[in-house]
CSV table of C-alpha atoms in Angstrom, one decimal:
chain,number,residue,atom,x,y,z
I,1,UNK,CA,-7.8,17.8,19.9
I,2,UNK,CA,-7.4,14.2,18.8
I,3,UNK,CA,-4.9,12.9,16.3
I,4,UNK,CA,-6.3,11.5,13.6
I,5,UNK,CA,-4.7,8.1,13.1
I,6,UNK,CA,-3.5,6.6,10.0
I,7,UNK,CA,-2.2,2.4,10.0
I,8,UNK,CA,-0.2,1.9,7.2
I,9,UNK,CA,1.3,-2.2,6.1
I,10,UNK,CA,2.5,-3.2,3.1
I,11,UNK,CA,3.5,-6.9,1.8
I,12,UNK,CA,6.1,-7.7,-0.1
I,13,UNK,CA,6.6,-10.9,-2.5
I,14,UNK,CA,5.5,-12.3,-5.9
I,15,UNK,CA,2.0,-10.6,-5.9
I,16,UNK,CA,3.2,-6.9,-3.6
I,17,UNK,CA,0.7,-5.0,-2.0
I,18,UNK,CA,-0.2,-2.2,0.2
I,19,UNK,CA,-3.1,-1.0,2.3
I,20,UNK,CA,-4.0,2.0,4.9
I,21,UNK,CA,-7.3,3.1,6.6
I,22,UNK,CA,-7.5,6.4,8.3
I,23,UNK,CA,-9.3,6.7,11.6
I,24,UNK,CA,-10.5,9.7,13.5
I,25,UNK,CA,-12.6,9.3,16.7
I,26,UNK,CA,-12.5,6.0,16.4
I,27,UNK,CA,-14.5,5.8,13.2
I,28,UNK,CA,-13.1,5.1,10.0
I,29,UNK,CA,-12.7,8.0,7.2
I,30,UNK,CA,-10.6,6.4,4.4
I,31,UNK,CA,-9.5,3.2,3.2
I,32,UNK,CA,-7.0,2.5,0.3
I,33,UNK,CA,-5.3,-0.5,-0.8
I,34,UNK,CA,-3.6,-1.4,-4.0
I,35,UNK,CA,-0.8,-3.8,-5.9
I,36,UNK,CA,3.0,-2.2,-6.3
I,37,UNK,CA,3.6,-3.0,-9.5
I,38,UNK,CA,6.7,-4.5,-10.9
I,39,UNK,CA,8.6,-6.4,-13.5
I,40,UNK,CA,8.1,-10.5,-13.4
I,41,UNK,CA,11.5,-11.2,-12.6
I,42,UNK,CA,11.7,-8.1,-9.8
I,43,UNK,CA,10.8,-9.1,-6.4
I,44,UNK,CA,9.4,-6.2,-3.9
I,45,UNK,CA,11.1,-6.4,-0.1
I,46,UNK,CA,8.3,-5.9,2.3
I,47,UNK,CA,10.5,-3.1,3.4
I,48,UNK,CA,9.7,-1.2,0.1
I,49,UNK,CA,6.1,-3.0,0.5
I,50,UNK,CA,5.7,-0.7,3.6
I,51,UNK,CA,7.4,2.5,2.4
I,52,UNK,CA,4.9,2.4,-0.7
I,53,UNK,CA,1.7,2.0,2.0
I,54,UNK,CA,3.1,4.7,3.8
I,55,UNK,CA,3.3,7.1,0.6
I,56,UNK,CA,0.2,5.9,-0.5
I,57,UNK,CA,-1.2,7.0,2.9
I,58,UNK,CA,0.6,10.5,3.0
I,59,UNK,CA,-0.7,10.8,-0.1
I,60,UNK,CA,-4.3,10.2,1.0
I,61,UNK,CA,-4.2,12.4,3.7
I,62,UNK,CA,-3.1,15.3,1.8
I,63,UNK,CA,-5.5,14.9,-0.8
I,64,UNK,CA,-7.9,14.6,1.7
I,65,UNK,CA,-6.8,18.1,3.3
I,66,UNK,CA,-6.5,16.0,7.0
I,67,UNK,CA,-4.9,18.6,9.1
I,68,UNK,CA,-4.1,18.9,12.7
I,69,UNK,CA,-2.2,16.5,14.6
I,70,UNK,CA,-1.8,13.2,12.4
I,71,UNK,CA,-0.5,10.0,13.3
I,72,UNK,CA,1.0,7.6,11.2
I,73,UNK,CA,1.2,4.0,12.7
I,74,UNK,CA,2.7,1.2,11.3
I,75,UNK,CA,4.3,-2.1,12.0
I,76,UNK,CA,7.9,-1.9,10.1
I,77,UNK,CA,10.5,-1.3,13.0
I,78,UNK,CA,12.6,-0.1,10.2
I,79,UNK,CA,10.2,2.2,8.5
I,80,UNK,CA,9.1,3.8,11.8
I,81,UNK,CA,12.6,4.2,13.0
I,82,UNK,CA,13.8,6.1,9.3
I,83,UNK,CA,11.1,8.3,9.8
I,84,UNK,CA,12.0,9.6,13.3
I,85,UNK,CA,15.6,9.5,11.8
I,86,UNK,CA,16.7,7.7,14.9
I,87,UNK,CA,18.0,5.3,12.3
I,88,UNK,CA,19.9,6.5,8.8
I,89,UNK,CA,18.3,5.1,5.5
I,90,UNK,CA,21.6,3.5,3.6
I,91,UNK,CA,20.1,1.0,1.1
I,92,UNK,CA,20.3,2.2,-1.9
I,93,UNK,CA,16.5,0.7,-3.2
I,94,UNK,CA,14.7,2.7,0.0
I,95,UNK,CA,16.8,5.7,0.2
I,96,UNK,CA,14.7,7.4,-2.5
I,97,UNK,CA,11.3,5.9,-1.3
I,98,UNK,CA,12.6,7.0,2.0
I,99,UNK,CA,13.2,10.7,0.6
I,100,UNK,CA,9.5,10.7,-1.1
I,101,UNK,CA,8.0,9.7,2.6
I,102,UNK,CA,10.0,12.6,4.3
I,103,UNK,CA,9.2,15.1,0.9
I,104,UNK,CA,5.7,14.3,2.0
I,105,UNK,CA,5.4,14.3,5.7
I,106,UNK,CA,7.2,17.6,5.8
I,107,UNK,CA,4.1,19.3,4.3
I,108,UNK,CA,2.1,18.3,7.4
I,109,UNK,CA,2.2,21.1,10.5
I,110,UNK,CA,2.4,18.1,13.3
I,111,UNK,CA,2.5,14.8,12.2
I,112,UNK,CA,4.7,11.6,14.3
I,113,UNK,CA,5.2,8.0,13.5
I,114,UNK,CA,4.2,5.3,15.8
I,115,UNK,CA,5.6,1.6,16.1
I,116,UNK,CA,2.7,-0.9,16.8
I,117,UNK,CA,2.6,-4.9,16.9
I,118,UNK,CA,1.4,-6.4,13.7
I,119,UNK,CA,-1.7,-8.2,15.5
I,120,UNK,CA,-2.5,-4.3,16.2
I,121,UNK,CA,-2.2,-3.2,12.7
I,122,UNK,CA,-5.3,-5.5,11.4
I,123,UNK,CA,-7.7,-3.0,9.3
I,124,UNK,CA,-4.3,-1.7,7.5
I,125,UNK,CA,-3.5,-5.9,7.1
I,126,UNK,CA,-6.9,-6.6,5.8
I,127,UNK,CA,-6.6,-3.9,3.1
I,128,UNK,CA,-3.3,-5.5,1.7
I,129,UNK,CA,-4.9,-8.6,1.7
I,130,UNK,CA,-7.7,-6.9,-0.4
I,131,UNK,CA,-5.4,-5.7,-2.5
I,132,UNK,CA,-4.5,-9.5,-3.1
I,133,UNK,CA,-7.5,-11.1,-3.8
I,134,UNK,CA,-8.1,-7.8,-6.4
I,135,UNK,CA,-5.5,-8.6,-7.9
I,136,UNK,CA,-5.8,-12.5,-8.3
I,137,UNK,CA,-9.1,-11.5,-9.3
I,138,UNK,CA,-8.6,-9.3,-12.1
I,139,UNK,CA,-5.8,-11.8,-12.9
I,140,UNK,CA,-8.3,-14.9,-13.6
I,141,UNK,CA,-10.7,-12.6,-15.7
I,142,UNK,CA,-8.0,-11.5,-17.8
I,143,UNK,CA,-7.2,-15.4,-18.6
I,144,UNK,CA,-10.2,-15.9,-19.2
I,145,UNK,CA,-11.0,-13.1,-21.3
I,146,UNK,CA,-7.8,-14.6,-23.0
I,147,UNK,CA,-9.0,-18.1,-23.5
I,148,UNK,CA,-12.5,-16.2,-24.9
I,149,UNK,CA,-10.0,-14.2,-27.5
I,150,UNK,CA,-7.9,-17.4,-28.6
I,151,UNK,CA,-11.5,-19.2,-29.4
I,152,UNK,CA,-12.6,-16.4,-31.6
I,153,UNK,CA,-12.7,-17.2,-35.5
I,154,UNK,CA,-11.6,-14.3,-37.8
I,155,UNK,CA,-15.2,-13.7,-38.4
I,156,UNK,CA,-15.9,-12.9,-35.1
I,157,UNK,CA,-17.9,-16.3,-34.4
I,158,UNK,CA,-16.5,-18.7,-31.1
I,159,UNK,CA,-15.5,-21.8,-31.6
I,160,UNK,CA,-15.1,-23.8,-28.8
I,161,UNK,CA,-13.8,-27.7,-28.9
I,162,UNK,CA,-14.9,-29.4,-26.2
């Protein structure tokens, strides 16, 4: 029986986001990406980053029903190595995310984590980077929708100068 595979990577910084796809056979199933949120002034670590895409993709694969051996694959060292519990999670900010991840994965019958390279981990990249150009998206309409709203009169007409 094959594992069905899940890649999982997460990036951390002003705009955060994550991304996974889930494979079986070598053909894709799923894909999901999205933007962590958080306050302005809050910066997300791509360690946190990562643990989100790899809630996100327990997640997914439990609402999914995905059964049977799973595999979740990833390229955080640190993330990989919590999981396995060959390292200890002690930072305060992860331990709960790291808690969350386990709370999850324990539901699954057989499920292991896998360490790959980043350059392997490219569908999983391309969905963060999605996520991104969403988000930066949605962010330019909303400005612009704002402009739109400042030009309105009170009697609903626009008035634009110009």
């Amino acid at each position: 029986m094959e594992k069905t595979r899940v890649f999982f990577d997460g990036h951390g910084g002003t705009i955060s986001t994550y991304g996974w796809v889930i494979q079986k056979d070598k053909g894709i199933y799923f894909r999901g990406c999205g933007e962590i949120p958080h306050k302005k002034e809050e910066l997300i670590t791509n360690n946190v980053a990562e643990y989100m895409a790899l809630i996100s993709a327990l997640e997914a694969a439990k609402k999914f029903g995905l059964c049977g051996p799973l595999e979740f694959i990833g390229d955080s060292k640190l993330i990989i190595l919590q999981m396995t519990k060959e390292y200890t999670t002690r930072s305060k900010r992860l331990k709960p995310l790291y808690q969350q991840a386990a709370e999850l994965a324990s539901q699954f019958k057989e499920i292991h984590f896998r360490r790959i390279f980043e350059f392997q981990n490219k569908e999983a990249h391309a969905m963060c980077l999605e996520a991104e150009q969403q988000s930066k998206a949605q962010k330019r309409l909303f400005n612009l929708k704002s402009l739109i709203s400042w030009g309105s009169s009170a009697t609903g007409h626009r008035s634009f100068a110009g």
